[in-house]
CSV table of C-alpha atoms in Angstrom, one decimal:
chain,number,residue,atom,x,y,z
A,5,UNK,CA,165.4,15.7,8.0
A,6,UNK,CA,165.2,15.3,4.2
A,7,UNK,CA,165.8,18.4,1.8
A,8,UNK,CA,163.4,18.6,-0.8
A,9,UNK,CA,164.9,19.1,-4.4
A,10,UNK,CA,163.2,21.3,-7.0
A,11,UNK,CA,165.6,20.7,-9.8
A,12,UNK,CA,164.7,19.8,-13.6
A,13,UNK,CA,165.4,16.1,-12.7
A,14,UNK,CA,162.4,16.0,-10.4
A,15,UNK,CA,159.8,15.8,-13.2
A,16,UNK,CA,159.2,13.9,-16.5
A,17,UNK,CA,159.4,15.7,-19.8
A,18,UNK,CA,157.8,14.3,-22.9
A,19,UNK,CA,156.3,15.5,-26.2
A,20,UNK,CA,152.6,15.8,-26.6
A,21,UNK,CA,152.5,14.6,-30.4
A,22,UNK,CA,156.1,14.3,-31.6
A,23,UNK,CA,159.2,16.6,-31.4
A,24,UNK,CA,157.6,19.6,-33.0
A,25,UNK,CA,154.5,19.6,-30.6
A,26,UNK,CA,154.1,21.2,-27.2
A,27,UNK,CA,156.2,19.8,-24.2
A,28,UNK,CA,154.5,18.0,-21.4
A,29,UNK,CA,155.8,18.2,-17.7
A,30,UNK,CA,154.5,15.5,-15.4
A,31,UNK,CA,155.4,14.4,-11.9
A,32,UNK,CA,158.4,12.1,-11.4
A,33,UNK,CA,157.6,11.5,-7.7
A,34,UNK,CA,155.9,14.3,-6.1
A,35,UNK,CA,152.5,15.6,-7.6
A,36,UNK,CA,151.4,18.0,-4.7
A,37,UNK,CA,150.3,21.5,-5.4
A,38,UNK,CA,153.2,22.6,-3.1
A,39,UNK,CA,155.7,21.1,-5.1
A,40,UNK,CA,154.8,22.0,-8.5
A,41,UNK,CA,154.1,25.7,-7.3
A,42,UNK,CA,157.7,25.9,-5.7
A,43,UNK,CA,159.3,24.1,-8.9
A,44,UNK,CA,157.6,26.5,-11.4
A,45,UNK,CA,158.8,29.4,-9.3
A,46,UNK,CA,162.4,28.1,-9.3
A,47,UNK,CA,162.4,26.8,-12.9
A,48,UNK,CA,160.5,29.9,-14.3
A,49,UNK,CA,163.1,30.8,-16.8
A,50,UNK,CA,163.6,27.3,-18.2
A,51,UNK,CA,159.7,26.9,-18.7
A,52,UNK,CA,159.5,30.1,-20.5
A,53,UNK,CA,162.4,29.1,-22.9
A,54,UNK,CA,160.4,25.9,-23.7
A,55,UNK,CA,157.4,28.0,-24.2
A,56,UNK,CA,159.3,30.1,-26.7
A,57,UNK,CA,160.8,26.9,-28.4
A,58,UNK,CA,157.7,24.8,-28.8
A,59,UNK,CA,154.9,27.4,-28.5
A,60,UNK,CA,153.1,25.8,-25.5
A,61,UNK,CA,154.0,23.7,-22.4
A,62,UNK,CA,151.3,21.5,-20.5
A,63,UNK,CA,151.9,20.9,-16.8
A,64,UNK,CA,149.8,17.8,-16.2
A,65,UNK,CA,149.2,15.3,-13.6
A,66,UNK,CA,149.6,17.7,-10.4
A,67,UNK,CA,147.0,18.1,-7.8
A,68,UNK,CA,145.3,21.2,-9.1
A,69,UNK,CA,141.8,20.8,-7.7
A,70,UNK,CA,140.2,24.3,-8.1
A,71,UNK,CA,140.5,27.8,-9.5
A,72,UNK,CA,142.5,29.1,-6.6
A,73,UNK,CA,145.0,26.2,-6.9
A,74,UNK,CA,145.2,27.0,-10.6
A,75,UNK,CA,146.0,30.7,-9.7
A,76,UNK,CA,148.5,30.0,-7.3
A,77,UNK,CA,150.5,27.7,-9.7
A,78,UNK,CA,150.3,30.1,-12.5
A,79,UNK,CA,151.2,33.0,-10.3
A,80,UNK,CA,154.5,31.2,-9.2
A,81,UNK,CA,155.4,30.9,-13.0
A,82,UNK,CA,154.1,34.2,-13.9
A,83,UNK,CA,154.2,36.8,-11.0
A,84,UNK,CA,152.9,39.7,-13.2
A,85,UNK,CA,149.4,38.6,-14.2
A,86,UNK,CA,146.8,40.8,-15.3
A,87,UNK,CA,143.1,41.2,-14.6
A,88,UNK,CA,142.1,43.7,-17.3
A,89,UNK,CA,140.2,42.0,-20.0
A,90,UNK,CA,139.3,43.8,-23.5
A,91,UNK,CA,138.5,40.6,-25.4
A,92,UNK,CA,135.2,39.7,-27.0
A,93,UNK,CA,133.9,36.5,-25.1
A,94,UNK,CA,132.1,37.1,-22.1
A,95,UNK,CA,134.1,36.1,-19.0
A,96,UNK,CA,133.5,35.9,-15.2
A,97,UNK,CA,135.9,35.9,-12.3
A,98,UNK,CA,136.1,32.6,-10.4
A,99,UNK,CA,135.4,32.5,-6.7
A,100,UNK,CA,138.4,33.3,-4.4
A,101,UNK,CA,140.5,34.5,-7.4
A,102,UNK,CA,142.0,37.7,-8.5
A,103,UNK,CA,143.2,36.6,-12.0
A,104,UNK,CA,141.5,33.3,-12.8
A,105,UNK,CA,138.4,33.8,-15.1
A,106,UNK,CA,136.0,31.3,-17.1
A,107,UNK,CA,137.5,31.0,-20.4
A,108,UNK,CA,134.3,31.9,-22.3
A,109,UNK,CA,130.8,32.1,-20.9
A,110,UNK,CA,129.2,31.1,-24.0
A,111,UNK,CA,127.5,27.6,-24.9
A,112,UNK,CA,130.1,24.8,-25.0
A,113,UNK,CA,128.6,23.7,-28.4
A,114,UNK,CA,129.9,26.9,-30.1
A,115,UNK,CA,133.3,26.7,-31.6
A,116,UNK,CA,135.8,29.3,-31.2
A,117,UNK,CA,138.1,29.7,-33.9
A,118,UNK,CA,141.9,29.6,-33.5
A,119,UNK,CA,143.4,33.0,-32.4
A,120,UNK,CA,146.0,34.8,-30.4
A,121,UNK,CA,144.4,36.3,-27.4
A,122,UNK,CA,143.3,39.9,-28.0
A,123,UNK,CA,145.6,40.2,-31.0
A,124,UNK,CA,143.5,42.9,-32.4
A,125,UNK,CA,144.6,45.3,-29.4
A,126,UNK,CA,147.8,47.5,-29.4
A,127,UNK,CA,148.9,45.5,-26.4
A,128,UNK,CA,147.9,41.9,-26.3
A,129,UNK,CA,148.9,39.7,-23.3
A,130,UNK,CA,152.4,38.3,-23.8
A,131,UNK,CA,151.6,34.8,-22.3
A,132,UNK,CA,148.3,32.9,-21.7
A,133,UNK,CA,147.5,30.0,-19.2
A,134,UNK,CA,144.4,27.8,-19.4
A,135,UNK,CA,143.5,25.2,-16.4
A,136,UNK,CA,141.1,22.2,-16.6
A,137,UNK,CA,138.7,22.0,-13.7
A,138,UNK,CA,136.4,19.5,-15.4
A,139,UNK,CA,137.3,17.8,-18.8
A,140,UNK,CA,134.6,17.0,-21.3
A,141,UNK,CA,133.4,13.4,-21.2
A,142,UNK,CA,132.0,13.6,-24.6
A,143,UNK,CA,133.7,14.1,-28.1
A,144,UNK,CA,135.1,17.5,-28.7
A,145,UNK,CA,135.8,20.0,-26.0
A,146,UNK,CA,139.5,20.4,-26.8
A,147,UNK,CA,141.4,23.7,-26.4
A,148,UNK,CA,143.4,23.2,-29.7
A,149,UNK,CA,146.7,24.8,-30.6
A,150,UNK,CA,148.1,26.2,-33.9
A,151,UNK,CA,151.7,27.5,-34.6
A,152,UNK,CA,150.8,30.9,-36.4
A,153,UNK,CA,154.3,31.1,-37.5
A,154,UNK,CA,153.7,28.1,-39.9
A,155,UNK,CA,150.3,29.8,-40.8
A,156,UNK,CA,152.1,32.7,-42.1
A,157,UNK,CA,154.6,30.7,-44.2
A,158,UNK,CA,151.9,28.4,-45.5
A,159,UNK,CA,149.6,31.3,-46.9
A,160,UNK,CA,150.1,31.8,-50.7
A,161,UNK,CA,152.7,34.7,-51.6
A,162,UNK,CA,149.8,36.5,-53.5
A,163,UNK,CA,147.6,36.5,-50.4
A,164,UNK,CA,150.3,37.5,-48.0
A,165,UNK,CA,151.1,40.4,-50.3
A,166,UNK,CA,147.5,41.6,-50.5
A,167,UNK,CA,147.1,41.4,-46.8
A,168,UNK,CA,150.4,43.3,-46.1
A,169,UNK,CA,149.6,45.9,-48.6
A,170,UNK,CA,145.9,46.6,-47.7
A,171,UNK,CA,146.1,45.6,-44.1
A,172,UNK,CA,143.0,44.7,-41.8
A,173,UNK,CA,140.4,47.1,-40.9
A,174,UNK,CA,138.6,46.4,-37.6
A,175,UNK,CA,135.1,47.7,-36.8
A,176,UNK,CA,134.1,46.9,-33.2
A,177,UNK,CA,130.7,47.7,-31.9
A,178,UNK,CA,129.0,46.9,-28.6
A,179,UNK,CA,125.4,47.6,-27.5
A,180,UNK,CA,124.8,48.5,-23.9
A,181,UNK,CA,123.2,45.2,-23.3
A,182,UNK,CA,124.7,42.2,-24.9
A,183,UNK,CA,122.6,39.9,-27.0
A,184,UNK,CA,121.4,36.7,-25.7
A,185,UNK,CA,120.3,34.6,-28.8
A,186,UNK,CA,123.2,35.1,-31.2
A,187,UNK,CA,125.8,33.0,-33.0
A,188,UNK,CA,128.1,36.0,-32.9
A,189,UNK,CA,130.1,35.6,-29.5
A,190,UNK,CA,131.3,39.3,-29.7
A,191,UNK,CA,127.6,40.5,-29.6
A,192,UNK,CA,126.9,38.8,-26.3
A,193,UNK,CA,129.3,41.4,-24.6
A,194,UNK,CA,127.9,44.7,-23.7
A,195,UNK,CA,130.3,47.6,-23.3
A,196,UNK,CA,129.6,48.1,-19.5
A,197,UNK,CA,130.5,44.4,-18.9
A,198,UNK,CA,133.6,45.0,-21.3
A,199,UNK,CA,134.9,48.1,-19.2
A,200,UNK,CA,133.4,47.4,-15.9
A,201,UNK,CA,131.4,50.6,-15.9
A,202,UNK,CA,128.3,52.2,-17.5
A,203,UNK,CA,129.8,55.6,-17.5
A,204,UNK,CA,130.7,56.8,-20.9
A,205,UNK,CA,133.2,59.4,-19.8
A,206,UNK,CA,134.9,56.8,-17.8
A,207,UNK,CA,135.0,54.5,-20.8
A,208,UNK,CA,136.6,57.1,-22.9
A,209,UNK,CA,139.2,57.8,-20.1
A,210,UNK,CA,140.2,54.0,-19.9
A,211,UNK,CA,140.4,53.7,-23.8
A,212,UNK,CA,142.6,56.9,-24.1
A,213,UNK,CA,144.8,55.6,-21.1
A,214,UNK,CA,145.3,52.2,-23.0
A,215,UNK,CA,146.0,54.0,-26.0
A,216,UNK,CA,143.1,52.6,-27.9
A,217,UNK,CA,141.1,53.8,-31.0
A,218,UNK,CA,139.0,56.8,-30.3
A,219,UNK,CA,135.5,56.0,-29.0
A,220,UNK,CA,132.3,56.9,-31.0
A,221,UNK,CA,128.8,56.7,-29.6
A,222,UNK,CA,126.3,55.9,-32.0
A,223,UNK,CA,122.7,54.4,-32.3
A,224,UNK,CA,119.3,55.9,-31.6
A,225,UNK,CA,120.2,56.9,-28.0
A,226,UNK,CA,123.9,57.4,-28.7
A,227,UNK,CA,124.5,54.4,-26.3
A,228,UNK,CA,126.3,52.0,-28.6
A,229,UNK,CA,129.8,51.7,-28.4
A,230,UNK,CA,132.0,51.9,-31.7
A,231,UNK,CA,135.7,51.8,-32.6
A,232,UNK,CA,137.3,51.6,-36.1
A,233,UNK,CA,141.0,51.1,-36.8
A,234,UNK,CA,143.4,49.7,-39.1
A,235,UNK,CA,146.0,47.2,-38.1
A,236,UNK,CA,149.0,45.1,-39.5
A,237,UNK,CA,147.8,41.4,-40.4
A,238,UNK,CA,151.3,40.0,-39.3
A,239,UNK,CA,153.9,40.7,-36.5
A,240,UNK,CA,157.5,39.7,-35.9
A,241,UNK,CA,157.7,37.6,-32.7
A,242,UNK,CA,159.4,39.7,-30.2
A,243,UNK,CA,162.1,37.5,-29.2
A,244,UNK,CA,162.7,35.2,-32.3
A,245,UNK,CA,161.9,37.7,-35.1
A,246,UNK,CA,159.8,35.2,-37.0
A,247,UNK,CA,156.8,36.4,-38.9
A,248,UNK,CA,153.4,35.6,-37.2
A,249,UNK,CA,149.8,35.6,-38.6
A,250,UNK,CA,148.7,38.2,-36.0
A,251,UNK,CA,144.9,39.3,-36.4
A,252,UNK,CA,141.3,38.2,-35.7
A,253,UNK,CA,140.1,38.2,-39.3
A,254,UNK,CA,139.6,34.3,-39.2
A,255,UNK,CA,137.5,34.5,-36.1
A,256,UNK,CA,135.3,37.5,-37.2
A,257,UNK,CA,134.3,36.5,-40.7
A,258,UNK,CA,130.8,35.9,-41.1
A,259,UNK,CA,131.4,32.4,-42.5
A,260,UNK,CA,133.6,31.3,-39.6
A,261,UNK,CA,131.0,29.7,-37.4
A,262,UNK,CA,129.6,27.2,-39.8
A,263,UNK,CA,132.8,26.4,-41.3
A,264,UNK,CA,134.3,25.6,-37.9
A,265,UNK,CA,131.5,23.6,-37.0
A,266,UNK,CA,131.9,21.6,-40.2
A,267,UNK,CA,135.7,21.1,-39.5
A,268,UNK,CA,134.8,19.7,-36.1
A,269,UNK,CA,132.2,17.3,-37.6
A,270,UNK,CA,134.8,15.9,-40.2
A,271,UNK,CA,137.2,15.3,-37.3
A,272,UNK,CA,135.1,13.8,-34.6
A,273,UNK,CA,131.9,12.5,-36.7
A,274,UNK,CA,129.4,13.7,-33.9
A,275,UNK,CA,126.1,13.8,-35.8
A,276,UNK,CA,124.9,16.6,-33.6
A,277,UNK,CA,127.4,18.8,-35.4
A,278,UNK,CA,126.1,18.4,-38.8
A,279,UNK,CA,122.6,19.3,-37.7
A,280,UNK,CA,124.2,22.5,-35.8
A,281,UNK,CA,126.2,23.2,-39.1
A,282,UNK,CA,122.9,23.3,-41.3
A,283,UNK,CA,121.2,25.6,-38.8
A,284,UNK,CA,123.9,28.0,-38.4
A,285,UNK,CA,124.8,28.1,-42.1
A,286,UNK,CA,120.9,29.1,-42.8
A,287,UNK,CA,121.1,31.8,-40.2
A,288,UNK,CA,124.4,33.2,-41.2
A,289,UNK,CA,123.8,33.4,-44.8
A,290,UNK,CA,120.3,35.0,-44.4
A,291,UNK,CA,121.6,37.6,-41.6
A,292,UNK,CA,125.0,38.4,-43.0
A,293,UNK,CA,125.4,37.1,-46.5
A,294,UNK,CA,121.7,38.2,-47.7
A,295,UNK,CA,120.5,41.0,-45.3
A,296,UNK,CA,124.2,42.6,-44.9
A,297,UNK,CA,124.4,42.7,-41.1
A,298,UNK,CA,127.9,43.1,-39.7
A,299,UNK,CA,129.6,41.0,-37.0
A,300,UNK,CA,130.3,42.7,-33.5
A,301,UNK,CA,133.9,42.8,-34.4
A,302,UNK,CA,133.8,43.0,-38.2
A,303,UNK,CA,137.0,42.5,-40.4
A,304,UNK,CA,137.7,43.6,-44.0
A,305,UNK,CA,140.8,44.6,-45.9
A,306,UNK,CA,142.2,47.9,-44.9
A,307,UNK,CA,140.4,49.8,-47.8
A,308,UNK,CA,137.1,48.4,-46.6
A,309,UNK,CA,136.9,45.7,-49.3
A,310,UNK,CA,135.4,42.3,-48.0
A,311,UNK,CA,137.8,39.4,-47.4
A,312,UNK,CA,136.2,36.8,-49.8
A,313,UNK,CA,135.2,33.4,-48.7
A,314,UNK,CA,137.9,31.9,-51.2
A,315,UNK,CA,140.4,33.9,-49.3
A,316,UNK,CA,139.2,33.2,-45.9
A,317,UNK,CA,139.2,29.4,-46.9
A,318,UNK,CA,142.9,29.5,-47.8
A,319,UNK,CA,143.5,31.1,-44.4
A,320,UNK,CA,141.5,28.3,-42.7
A,321,UNK,CA,143.1,25.8,-44.5
A,322,UNK,CA,146.4,26.9,-43.5
A,323,UNK,CA,145.3,27.0,-39.6
A,324,UNK,CA,143.6,23.5,-39.7
A,325,UNK,CA,146.6,22.2,-41.4
A,326,UNK,CA,148.8,23.1,-38.4
A,327,UNK,CA,146.4,22.5,-35.5
A,328,UNK,CA,147.4,20.3,-32.5
A,329,UNK,CA,144.5,18.5,-30.5
A,330,UNK,CA,144.9,17.1,-26.9
A,331,UNK,CA,142.0,15.8,-24.5
A,332,UNK,CA,141.9,18.0,-21.3
A,333,UNK,CA,142.8,16.1,-18.1
A,334,UNK,CA,141.6,17.5,-14.6
A,335,UNK,CA,144.2,19.7,-13.2
A,336,UNK,CA,146.0,20.5,-16.6
A,337,UNK,CA,147.6,23.8,-16.9
A,338,UNK,CA,148.3,24.9,-20.6
A,339,UNK,CA,151.1,27.7,-20.9
A,340,UNK,CA,151.1,29.4,-24.2
A,341,UNK,CA,153.3,32.0,-26.0
A,342,UNK,CA,150.5,34.2,-27.2
A,343,UNK,CA,152.8,35.9,-29.5
A,344,UNK,CA,153.4,32.7,-31.7
A,345,UNK,CA,150.7,30.0,-30.7
A,346,UNK,CA,147.1,30.3,-31.0
A,347,UNK,CA,144.4,28.6,-29.3
A,348,UNK,CA,140.6,27.9,-29.8
A,349,UNK,CA,137.9,25.8,-28.5
A,350,UNK,CA,136.3,22.5,-30.2
A,351,UNK,CA,132.6,22.3,-29.8
A,352,UNK,CA,131.4,19.7,-27.3
A,353,UNK,CA,127.9,18.8,-26.1
A,354,UNK,CA,129.1,18.1,-22.4
A,355,UNK,CA,127.8,21.2,-20.5
A,356,UNK,CA,129.8,20.2,-17.5
A,357,UNK,CA,133.1,21.1,-19.0
A,358,UNK,CA,135.0,23.8,-17.1
A,359,UNK,CA,138.1,25.5,-18.4
A,360,UNK,CA,139.5,28.7,-16.9
A,361,UNK,CA,142.0,31.2,-18.0
A,362,UNK,CA,144.6,33.7,-16.7
A,363,UNK,CA,147.0,36.0,-18.7
A,364,UNK,CA,150.2,37.9,-18.1
A,365,UNK,CA,150.5,41.8,-18.4
A,366,UNK,CA,150.1,43.1,-22.0
A,367,UNK,CA,153.0,44.1,-24.4
A,368,UNK,CA,152.8,46.8,-26.8
A,369,UNK,CA,153.2,44.9,-30.1
A,370,UNK,CA,154.2,48.1,-32.0
A,371,UNK,CA,156.9,48.9,-29.5
A,372,UNK,CA,158.0,45.3,-29.8
A,373,UNK,CA,158.4,45.7,-33.6
A,374,UNK,CA,160.6,48.7,-33.0
A,375,UNK,CA,162.8,46.7,-30.8
A,376,UNK,CA,163.2,44.0,-33.2
A,377,UNK,CA,164.1,46.2,-35.9
A,378,UNK,CA,167.0,47.9,-34.2
A,379,UNK,CA,168.2,44.7,-32.8
A,380,UNK,CA,168.4,46.2,-29.3
A,381,UNK,CA,166.8,43.1,-27.7
A,382,UNK,CA,169.2,41.7,-25.0
A,383,UNK,CA,169.0,38.6,-23.1
A,384,UNK,CA,168.2,38.2,-19.4
A,385,UNK,CA,168.2,34.5,-19.6
A,386,UNK,CA,171.0,32.1,-19.4
A,387,UNK,CA,171.9,29.4,-22.1
A,388,UNK,CA,172.1,25.8,-21.1
A,389,UNK,CA,175.8,25.3,-21.5
A,390,UNK,CA,176.3,22.4,-19.3
A,391,UNK,CA,174.4,19.2,-18.4
A,392,UNK,CA,173.7,20.6,-14.9
A,393,UNK,CA,171.2,23.1,-16.7
A,394,UNK,CA,169.4,20.4,-18.5
A,395,UNK,CA,166.8,18.1,-17.0
A,396,UNK,CA,167.3,14.3,-16.9
A,397,UNK,CA,165.3,13.4,-19.9
A,398,UNK,CA,164.7,9.7,-19.3
A,399,UNK,CA,161.9,7.5,-20.9
A,400,UNK,CA,158.6,8.6,-19.5
A,401,UNK,CA,157.0,5.9,-17.2
A,402,UNK,CA,153.7,4.4,-18.0
A,403,UNK,CA,151.7,6.9,-15.9
A,404,UNK,CA,152.9,9.7,-18.1
A,405,UNK,CA,151.0,11.0,-21.0
A,406,UNK,CA,150.4,8.5,-24.0
A,407,UNK,CA,152.9,10.3,-26.3
A,408,UNK,CA,156.3,9.9,-24.5
A,409,UNK,CA,160.0,10.1,-25.3
A,410,UNK,CA,161.9,7.0,-26.5
A,411,UNK,CA,165.5,6.8,-25.3
A,412,UNK,CA,166.5,8.2,-28.8
A,413,UNK,CA,164.2,11.0,-28.7
A,414,UNK,CA,165.2,11.8,-24.9
A,415,UNK,CA,169.1,12.0,-26.0
A,416,UNK,CA,168.3,14.0,-29.1
A,417,UNK,CA,166.1,16.4,-27.0
A,418,UNK,CA,169.0,16.8,-24.3
A,419,UNK,CA,171.5,17.6,-27.1
A,420,UNK,CA,169.1,20.3,-28.3
A,421,UNK,CA,168.9,21.8,-25.0
A,422,UNK,CA,172.6,21.9,-24.8
A,423,UNK,CA,173.0,23.7,-28.2
A,424,UNK,CA,174.1,27.1,-27.7
A,425,UNK,CA,173.0,29.6,-30.3
A,426,UNK,CA,173.8,32.8,-28.3
A,427,UNK,CA,176.6,33.9,-30.5
A,428,UNK,CA,174.4,33.4,-33.7
A,429,UNK,CA,171.6,35.4,-32.1
A,430,UNK,CA,173.9,38.3,-31.1
A,431,UNK,CA,175.7,38.4,-34.4
A,432,UNK,CA,172.2,38.6,-36.1
A,433,UNK,CA,171.0,41.3,-33.6
A,434,UNK,CA,174.1,43.4,-34.0
A,435,UNK,CA,173.8,43.2,-37.9
A,436,UNK,CA,170.1,44.4,-37.7
A,437,UNK,CA,171.4,47.2,-35.4
A,438,UNK,CA,174.1,48.4,-37.8
A,439,UNK,CA,171.6,48.4,-40.5
A,440,UNK,CA,168.9,50.2,-38.8
A,441,UNK,CA,170.7,52.5,-36.3
A,442,UNK,CA,170.4,55.6,-38.7
A,443,UNK,CA,166.6,55.3,-39.1
A,444,UNK,CA,165.2,53.7,-36.0
A,445,UNK,CA,166.5,55.1,-32.6
A,446,UNK,CA,164.2,54.9,-29.7
A,447,UNK,CA,164.3,54.6,-26.0
A,448,UNK,CA,163.8,51.1,-24.7
A,449,UNK,CA,160.8,50.9,-22.6
A,450,UNK,CA,161.0,48.6,-19.4
A,451,UNK,CA,158.2,46.6,-20.7
A,452,UNK,CA,160.1,45.6,-23.9
A,453,UNK,CA,160.9,41.8,-23.9
A,454,UNK,CA,164.5,40.5,-24.1
A,455,UNK,CA,166.0,38.2,-26.8
A,456,UNK,CA,166.5,34.6,-25.4
A,457,UNK,CA,170.2,33.6,-25.7
A,458,UNK,CA,169.0,30.1,-27.0
A,459,UNK,CA,166.0,30.0,-29.2
A,460,UNK,CA,164.9,27.0,-31.3
A,461,UNK,CA,162.0,27.2,-33.8
A,462,UNK,CA,159.8,24.2,-34.3
A,463,UNK,CA,161.2,23.7,-37.7
A,464,UNK,CA,164.7,23.3,-36.1
A,465,UNK,CA,163.5,21.0,-33.4
A,466,UNK,CA,161.9,18.7,-36.2
A,467,UNK,CA,165.2,18.9,-38.1
A,468,UNK,CA,167.2,17.8,-35.0
A,469,UNK,CA,164.9,15.2,-33.9
C-alpha cells in the first residue's frame, strides 16, 4: 500500500505578481480536498510564516466545491476560528457551517475600500480567510490586497505626524433596523443584527465583556446604538514590529464611495461605473457635504476636526499605489495576515459572484503593542535551517497560475527560505527589552503572539530576488 506524503515538495509554489507579491500554492499531483486539508494541517507553521513574509497566501486549484469544504480546509490551517462579528458589513452564516459567512451582503456593484478587518475594534482578528464559490464572469469583482506597511511609509511625514498627534475619532451609530436604500454600507446593519439580540441590556453586557467603548442609547425612542472613542491611526505589527496604517478612516470618509468607483473605472474602463460614479457623487455631496449628515461609522481627527478631502486623497493615493489584483478562480482560498495586509472589493455587475469569509480569534492590539515594546515576544516556530524544511521550488508547470517562478526566481526564493535571521531578531528583542524594562513590565497573556524566528519583509524579498 502506497504511503501518502504531505511534505512541502507535494505542492507547487509561485508568486502571484512578482517577488514582493503573495505566494500561490497549487497542486503538484493531488488536488483533492482530503489532501489539501491534511497538507495545511501538517504545514500550518510554514504557511503562517509565508503569510507573515508576503502578507497573503493563495491556495488555488484544489477541489473546494462549497462552503463546508472551505470551512474544513481553513479549519485545518487555523483550528481556532471565531464566529463573533462586530464589523460593519451585513453578513450571513453559510448553510452547514459554523464559521463561514458571506463576505458582504451588499450589492456587488458597491466598492468596498481597502481595510484591515475590524481594525477599529480593540481586538481585530489576527488572520482572515476568503473563499471563492463563484467567480465574477464580468470585469471587476476582485478581492484586491494592499500592504498597509507600505501605505504607512508612503504617507508624507507631515500627515503622519498630524495623525499621530491628533489620532482618529470614531463615532459609530446603528439604528434598530438597518437602512435598505443607502450608499453607506454601515447603515445597512441594525444593532440587533450586529449583536444577535434586541435586548439592550444584553448588548451592554456584550460590549463590556469585549472591553468595547460604553454604549449610549440615543434618538427619539432611545433605541439607536451609539459609541464614540479615540484610537491610534497606526500600529506596530505584533510579530515584525513594522509600523502599519491601522484604521478605517479611508473606508468611512464621506468621499470614499464615489472615489473608489472612479478608481475602478480608470482601471477596468467599464462604462457602467462612470454613470454610477456620477450618481453617487451627487448623492454624497448633497447628503454629507451640503446637508451635513454623518456616516454610520464616522471618522475625524481625534479633536473632532474633519479629515479634509486633500488629506484623504493623499491616503487613497498611497493605498492605490500599493494594491495587488487577482481574478478569483472557483475554489480559491486567500489567507491574509490581518495585521499587515488589507483587502477590499472591486465592484462588478455580475450578481452571481459568491465570495465567503472566515476569521481567526481576535488579538488585543493594545496588548500586542505592550509586548512589542518590551521585546518579550518569543518564537514558537522553527527556522528553516536545512533544505529538508524547504519546499522543492521548481519551475511551476503550465497548469499553475500565469505568474510562475523561473529557475532563477525559484533558486533565489529557496535561498531566502534558508536564510536564518533568528540571532538578529533575538538581539533586537533583547535590546528593546533592556531599553524598556524599567518602564514597561507586564504579565504576558496567553493570547499574545510570538516572534517568528525568521521574518522577511516584502522589501527584503524584493532586494533578494
